[in-house]
Coordinates of C-alpha atoms and ligand atoms in Angstrom, one line a residue:
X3 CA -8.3 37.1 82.8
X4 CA -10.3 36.4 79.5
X5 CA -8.0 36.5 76.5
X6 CA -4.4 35.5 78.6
X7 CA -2.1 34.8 76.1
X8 CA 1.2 33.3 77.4
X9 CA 4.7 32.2 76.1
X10 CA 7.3 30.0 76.2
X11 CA 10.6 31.6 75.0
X12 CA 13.9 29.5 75.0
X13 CA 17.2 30.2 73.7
X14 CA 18.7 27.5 72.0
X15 CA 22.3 28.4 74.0
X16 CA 22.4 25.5 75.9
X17 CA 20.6 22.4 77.7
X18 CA 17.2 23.1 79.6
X19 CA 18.4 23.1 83.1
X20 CA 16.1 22.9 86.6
X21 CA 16.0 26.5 86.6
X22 CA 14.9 27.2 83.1
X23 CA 12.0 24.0 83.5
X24 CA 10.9 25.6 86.6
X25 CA 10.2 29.0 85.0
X26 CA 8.0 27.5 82.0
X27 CA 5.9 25.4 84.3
X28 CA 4.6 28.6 86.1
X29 CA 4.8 30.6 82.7
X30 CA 2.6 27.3 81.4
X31 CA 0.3 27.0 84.7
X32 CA -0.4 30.6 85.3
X33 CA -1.5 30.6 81.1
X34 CA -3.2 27.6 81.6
X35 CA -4.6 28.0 84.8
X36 CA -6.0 31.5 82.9
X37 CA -7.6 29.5 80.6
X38 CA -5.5 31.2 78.7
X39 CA -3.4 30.5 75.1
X40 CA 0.5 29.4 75.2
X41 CA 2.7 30.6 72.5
X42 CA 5.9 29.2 71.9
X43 CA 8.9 30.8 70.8
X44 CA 12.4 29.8 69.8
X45 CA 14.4 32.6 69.9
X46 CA 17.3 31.7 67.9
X47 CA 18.8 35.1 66.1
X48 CA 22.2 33.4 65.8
X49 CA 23.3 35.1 69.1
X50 CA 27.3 34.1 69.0
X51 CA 26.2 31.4 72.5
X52 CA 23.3 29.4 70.1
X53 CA 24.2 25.7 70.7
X54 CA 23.4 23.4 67.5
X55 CA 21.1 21.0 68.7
X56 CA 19.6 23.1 71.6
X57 CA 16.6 24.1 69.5
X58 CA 15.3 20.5 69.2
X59 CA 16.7 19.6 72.9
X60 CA 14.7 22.2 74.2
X61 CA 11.7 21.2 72.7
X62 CA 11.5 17.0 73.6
X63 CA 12.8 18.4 77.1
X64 CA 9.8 20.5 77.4
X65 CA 7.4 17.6 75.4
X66 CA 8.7 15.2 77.8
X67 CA 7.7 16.9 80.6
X68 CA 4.3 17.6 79.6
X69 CA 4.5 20.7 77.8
X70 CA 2.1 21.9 75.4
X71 CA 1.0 25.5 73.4
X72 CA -1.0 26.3 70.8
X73 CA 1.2 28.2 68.3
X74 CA 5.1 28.2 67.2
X75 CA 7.3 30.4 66.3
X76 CA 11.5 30.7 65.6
X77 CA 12.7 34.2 65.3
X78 CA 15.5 33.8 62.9
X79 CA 12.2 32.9 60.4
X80 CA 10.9 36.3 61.1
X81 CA 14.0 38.8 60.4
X82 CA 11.8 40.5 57.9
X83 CA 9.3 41.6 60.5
X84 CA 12.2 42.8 62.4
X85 CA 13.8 44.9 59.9
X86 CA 10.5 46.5 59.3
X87 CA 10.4 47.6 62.8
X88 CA 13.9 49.2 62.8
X89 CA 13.6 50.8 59.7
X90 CA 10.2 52.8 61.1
X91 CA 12.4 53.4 64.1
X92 CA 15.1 54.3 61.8
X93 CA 12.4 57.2 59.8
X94 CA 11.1 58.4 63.1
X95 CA 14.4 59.2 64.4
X96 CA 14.5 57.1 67.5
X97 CA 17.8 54.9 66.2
X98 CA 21.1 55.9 64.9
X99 CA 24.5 54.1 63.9
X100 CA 26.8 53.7 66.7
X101 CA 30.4 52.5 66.0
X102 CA 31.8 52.6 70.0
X103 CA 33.2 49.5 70.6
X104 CA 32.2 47.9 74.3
X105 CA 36.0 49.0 75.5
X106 CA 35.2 52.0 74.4
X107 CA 32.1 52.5 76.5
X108 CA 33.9 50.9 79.5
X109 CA 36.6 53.2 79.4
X110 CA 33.9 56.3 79.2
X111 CA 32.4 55.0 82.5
X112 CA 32.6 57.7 85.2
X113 CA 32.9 55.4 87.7
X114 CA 34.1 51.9 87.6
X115 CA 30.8 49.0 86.9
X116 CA 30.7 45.9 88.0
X117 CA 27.3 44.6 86.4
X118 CA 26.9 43.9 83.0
X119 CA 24.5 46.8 81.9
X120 CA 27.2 49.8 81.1
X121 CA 25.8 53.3 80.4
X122 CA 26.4 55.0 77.2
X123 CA 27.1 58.8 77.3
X124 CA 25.8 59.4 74.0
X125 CA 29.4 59.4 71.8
X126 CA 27.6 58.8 68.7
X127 CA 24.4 60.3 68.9
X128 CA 23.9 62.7 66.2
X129 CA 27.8 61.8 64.7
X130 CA 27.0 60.1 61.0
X131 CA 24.5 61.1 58.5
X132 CA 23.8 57.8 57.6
X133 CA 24.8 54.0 58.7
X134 CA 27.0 54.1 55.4
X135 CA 29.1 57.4 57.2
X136 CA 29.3 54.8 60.0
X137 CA 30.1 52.4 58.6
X138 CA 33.4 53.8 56.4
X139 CA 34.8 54.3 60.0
X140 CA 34.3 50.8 61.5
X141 CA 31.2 48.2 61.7
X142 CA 28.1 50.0 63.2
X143 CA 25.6 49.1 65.4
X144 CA 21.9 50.7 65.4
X145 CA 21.6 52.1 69.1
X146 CA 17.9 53.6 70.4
X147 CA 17.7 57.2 71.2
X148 CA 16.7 57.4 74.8
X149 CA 14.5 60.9 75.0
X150 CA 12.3 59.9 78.3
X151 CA 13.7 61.8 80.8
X152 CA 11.4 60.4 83.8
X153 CA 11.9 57.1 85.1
X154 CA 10.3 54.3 83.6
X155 CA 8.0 52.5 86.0
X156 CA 6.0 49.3 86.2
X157 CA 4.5 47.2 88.6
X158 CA 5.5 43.5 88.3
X159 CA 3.0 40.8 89.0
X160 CA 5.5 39.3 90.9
X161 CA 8.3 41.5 92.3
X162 CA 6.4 44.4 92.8
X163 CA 6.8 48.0 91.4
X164 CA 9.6 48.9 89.3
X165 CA 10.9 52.2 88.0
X166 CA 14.5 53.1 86.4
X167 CA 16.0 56.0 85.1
X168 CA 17.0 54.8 81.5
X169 CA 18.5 58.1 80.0
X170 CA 20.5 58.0 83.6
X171 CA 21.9 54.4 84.3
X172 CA 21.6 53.2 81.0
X173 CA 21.6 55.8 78.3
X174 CA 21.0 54.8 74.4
X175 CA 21.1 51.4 73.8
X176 CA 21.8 49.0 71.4
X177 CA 19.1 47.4 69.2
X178 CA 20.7 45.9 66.3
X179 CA 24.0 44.0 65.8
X180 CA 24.6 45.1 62.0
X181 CA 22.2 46.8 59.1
X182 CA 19.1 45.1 59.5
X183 CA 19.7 42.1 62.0
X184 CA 17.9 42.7 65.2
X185 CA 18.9 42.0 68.6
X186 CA 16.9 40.5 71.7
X187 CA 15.3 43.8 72.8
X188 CA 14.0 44.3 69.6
X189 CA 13.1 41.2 68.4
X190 CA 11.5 40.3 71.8
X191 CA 9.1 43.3 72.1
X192 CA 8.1 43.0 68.7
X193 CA 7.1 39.3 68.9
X194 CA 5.3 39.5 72.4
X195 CA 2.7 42.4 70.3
X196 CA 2.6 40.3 67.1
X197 CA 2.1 37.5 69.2
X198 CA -0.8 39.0 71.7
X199 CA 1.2 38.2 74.5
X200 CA -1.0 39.7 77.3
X201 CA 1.7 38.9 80.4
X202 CA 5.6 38.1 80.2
X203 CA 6.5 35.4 82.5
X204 CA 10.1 34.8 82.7
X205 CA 13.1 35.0 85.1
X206 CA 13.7 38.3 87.0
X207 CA 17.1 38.2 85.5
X208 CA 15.6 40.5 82.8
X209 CA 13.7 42.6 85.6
X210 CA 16.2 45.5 84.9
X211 CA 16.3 45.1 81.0
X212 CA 12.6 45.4 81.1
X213 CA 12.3 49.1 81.1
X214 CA 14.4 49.3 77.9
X215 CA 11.8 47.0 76.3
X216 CA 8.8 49.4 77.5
X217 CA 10.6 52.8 75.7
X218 CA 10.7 50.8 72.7
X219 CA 7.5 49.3 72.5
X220 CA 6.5 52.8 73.1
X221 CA 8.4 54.4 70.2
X222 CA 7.1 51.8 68.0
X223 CA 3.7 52.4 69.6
X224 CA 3.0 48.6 70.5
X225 CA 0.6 47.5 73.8
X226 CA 2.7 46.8 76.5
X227 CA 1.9 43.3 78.3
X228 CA 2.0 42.7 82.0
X229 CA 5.2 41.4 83.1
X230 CA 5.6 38.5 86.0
X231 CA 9.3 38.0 86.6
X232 CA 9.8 35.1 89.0
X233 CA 13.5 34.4 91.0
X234 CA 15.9 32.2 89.3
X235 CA 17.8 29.1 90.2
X236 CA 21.0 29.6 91.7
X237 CA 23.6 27.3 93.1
X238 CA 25.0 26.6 96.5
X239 CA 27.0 29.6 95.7
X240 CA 24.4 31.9 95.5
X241 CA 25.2 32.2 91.1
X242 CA 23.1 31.9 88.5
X243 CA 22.7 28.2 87.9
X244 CA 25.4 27.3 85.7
X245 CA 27.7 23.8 85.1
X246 CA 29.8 25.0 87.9
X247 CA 27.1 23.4 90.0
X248 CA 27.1 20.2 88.4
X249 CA 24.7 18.7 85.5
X250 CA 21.4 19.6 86.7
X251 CA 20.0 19.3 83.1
X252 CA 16.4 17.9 82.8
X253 CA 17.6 15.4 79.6
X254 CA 20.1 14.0 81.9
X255 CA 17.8 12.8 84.6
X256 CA 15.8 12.0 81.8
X257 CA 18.5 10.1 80.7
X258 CA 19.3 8.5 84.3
X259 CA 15.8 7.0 84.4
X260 CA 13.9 9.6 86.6
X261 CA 10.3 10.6 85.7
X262 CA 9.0 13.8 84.5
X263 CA 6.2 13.7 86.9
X264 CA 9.2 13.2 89.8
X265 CA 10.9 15.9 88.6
X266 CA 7.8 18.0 88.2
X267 CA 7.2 17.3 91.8
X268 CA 10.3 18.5 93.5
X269 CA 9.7 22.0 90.9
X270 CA 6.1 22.3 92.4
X271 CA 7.7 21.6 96.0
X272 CA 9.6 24.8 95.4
X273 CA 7.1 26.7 94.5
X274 CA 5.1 25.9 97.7
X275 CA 2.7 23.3 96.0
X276 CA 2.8 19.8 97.4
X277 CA 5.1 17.9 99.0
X278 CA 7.3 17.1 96.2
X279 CA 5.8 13.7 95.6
X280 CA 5.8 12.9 91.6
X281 CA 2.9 14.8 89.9
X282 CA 1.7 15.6 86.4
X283 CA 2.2 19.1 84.7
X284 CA -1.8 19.4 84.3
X285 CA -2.4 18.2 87.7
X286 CA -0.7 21.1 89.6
X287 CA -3.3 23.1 88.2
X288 CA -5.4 22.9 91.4
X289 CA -2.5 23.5 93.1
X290 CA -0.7 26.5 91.3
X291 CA -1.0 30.1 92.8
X292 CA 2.0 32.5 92.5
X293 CA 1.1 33.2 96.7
X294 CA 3.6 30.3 97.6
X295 CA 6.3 31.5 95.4
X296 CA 9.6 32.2 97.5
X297 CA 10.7 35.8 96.6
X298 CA 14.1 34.8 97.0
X299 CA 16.2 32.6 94.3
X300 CA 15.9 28.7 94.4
X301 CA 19.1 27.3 95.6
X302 CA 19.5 23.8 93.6
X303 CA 22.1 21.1 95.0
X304 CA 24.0 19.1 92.0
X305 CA 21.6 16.0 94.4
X306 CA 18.7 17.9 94.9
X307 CA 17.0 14.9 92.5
Ligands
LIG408 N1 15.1 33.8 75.5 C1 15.3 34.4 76.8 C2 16.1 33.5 77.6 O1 16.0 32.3 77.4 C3 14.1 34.8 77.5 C4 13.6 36.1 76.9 C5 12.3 36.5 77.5 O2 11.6 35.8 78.2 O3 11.9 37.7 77.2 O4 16.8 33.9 78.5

């Protein structure tokens, strides 16, 4: 694996939680372990959920613990590079102003959804000349043109192979929130080529937006990296691990005294490495193998600590 580059990619919407520290130690072992780089990146593009303070929090969480990379970068620094992106989408054809609000595309559903990712039957595709048309009717939004009509497939380090039907369950999505402001999607599979990220190790919560990521790195005509999605923390409940299932943040049992190498070693124990005595983030790197990795979601109790 000569040349691994790696990242660590945060939002700043909230506290670094059990879940989130045990996703970046593998994304940080399997890099390191590699011999590979680690490239961190805050991705901050004022998403409506940023926290003030998070940025920072995330980062002495992750210090604390024993994190360390080799370069840094915050997305709301790099809008230019963005823009530049969407407006060669923008030339080649491959975006176009959208003004369909989201009730809108729920009520065009043909049959009722229950998840979050809602399909879009194309209402605006080919409707204004230009975002200003758009824009006279209501604030736009740039949406990609989906025009793969095969499945989009992958095989994931971790969970396997992986194919969906874009044009099918999803339809054109959306890329950018106004003119030249990019969204996730965008900004995230332009940093990961800028970047050389050579494999995406995150939670398999964004398994199923993955294959929107891989039509547009391939209309922009970027390498695609590997991608290694790993099973998230949930609570007693089976949910995402949320505040519901009480304060499972890492600065808070910073704060109550515990160790980061104890609360490294109950992560490893969940991963199959050790027996959960306290250990150091470098150390588990005679220890760390992806082999031991339960494929199902890591149920945290509020006491697991
Ligand atoms: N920033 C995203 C999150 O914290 C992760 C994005 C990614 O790894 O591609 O959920």
């Amino acid at each position: 694996m000569a040349g691994y580059v790696g990242r660590l990619a945060p939002s700043p919407t909230g506290a670094l939680h059990l879940g989130n520290a045990r996703t970046f130690m593998i994304a940080w072992l399997r890099a390191r372990k590699a011999g590979g780089k680690v490239v961190f990146r805050m991705e901050d593009l004022d998403h409506p959920r940023d926290k003030p303070g998070a940025a920072a929090q995330a980062v002495e969480d992750l210090r604390w613990l024993g994190f360390d990379w080799d370069e840094e970068f915050v997305q709301s620094q790099r809008r230019e590079v963005y823009r530049e992106a969407l407006e060669r989408l923008r030339l080649a054809g491959r975006i176009y102003p959208c003004v369909c609000t989201r009730k809108d595309v729920e009520n065009a559903q043909s049959a009722p959804h229950a998840g979050e990712q809602l399909f879009y039957p194309g209402t605006c595709r080919d409707r204004f000349a230009s975002w200003e048309a758009a824009a006279a009717v209501r604030p736009p939004c740039w949406r990609f043109r989906v025009t793969e009509n095969e499945p989009v497939s992958f095989t994931d380090v971790f969970a396997g192979r992986h194919v969906q039907d874009v044009a099918h369950t999803l339809g054109d999505f959306p890329l950018a929130r106004d003119a030249w402001g990019a969204g996730y999607t965008l900004a995230a599979v332009v940093d990961d080529a800028a970047m050389g990220v050579t494999e995406v190790v995150r939670g398999d919560d964004l398994l199923p937006a993955t294959p929107a990521q891989i039509l547009v790195q391939r209309a922009l005509g970027l390498p695609a990296p590997d991608y290694c999605h790993v099973p998230l923390a949930v609570g007693r409940d089976g949910r995402r691990l949320a505040k519901r299932h009480g304060d499972t943040r890492v600065a808070t049992y910073r704060a109550k005294g515990l160790s980061p190498e104890a609360l490294l070693g109950k992560l490893a124990h969940s991963c199959g490495w050790g027996d959960g005595s306290p250990v150091r983030l470098t150390e588990l790197l005679r220890v760390f193998t992806l082999d031991t990795i339960p494929r199902r979601p890591w149920v945290v109790e509020e006491d697991s600590l």
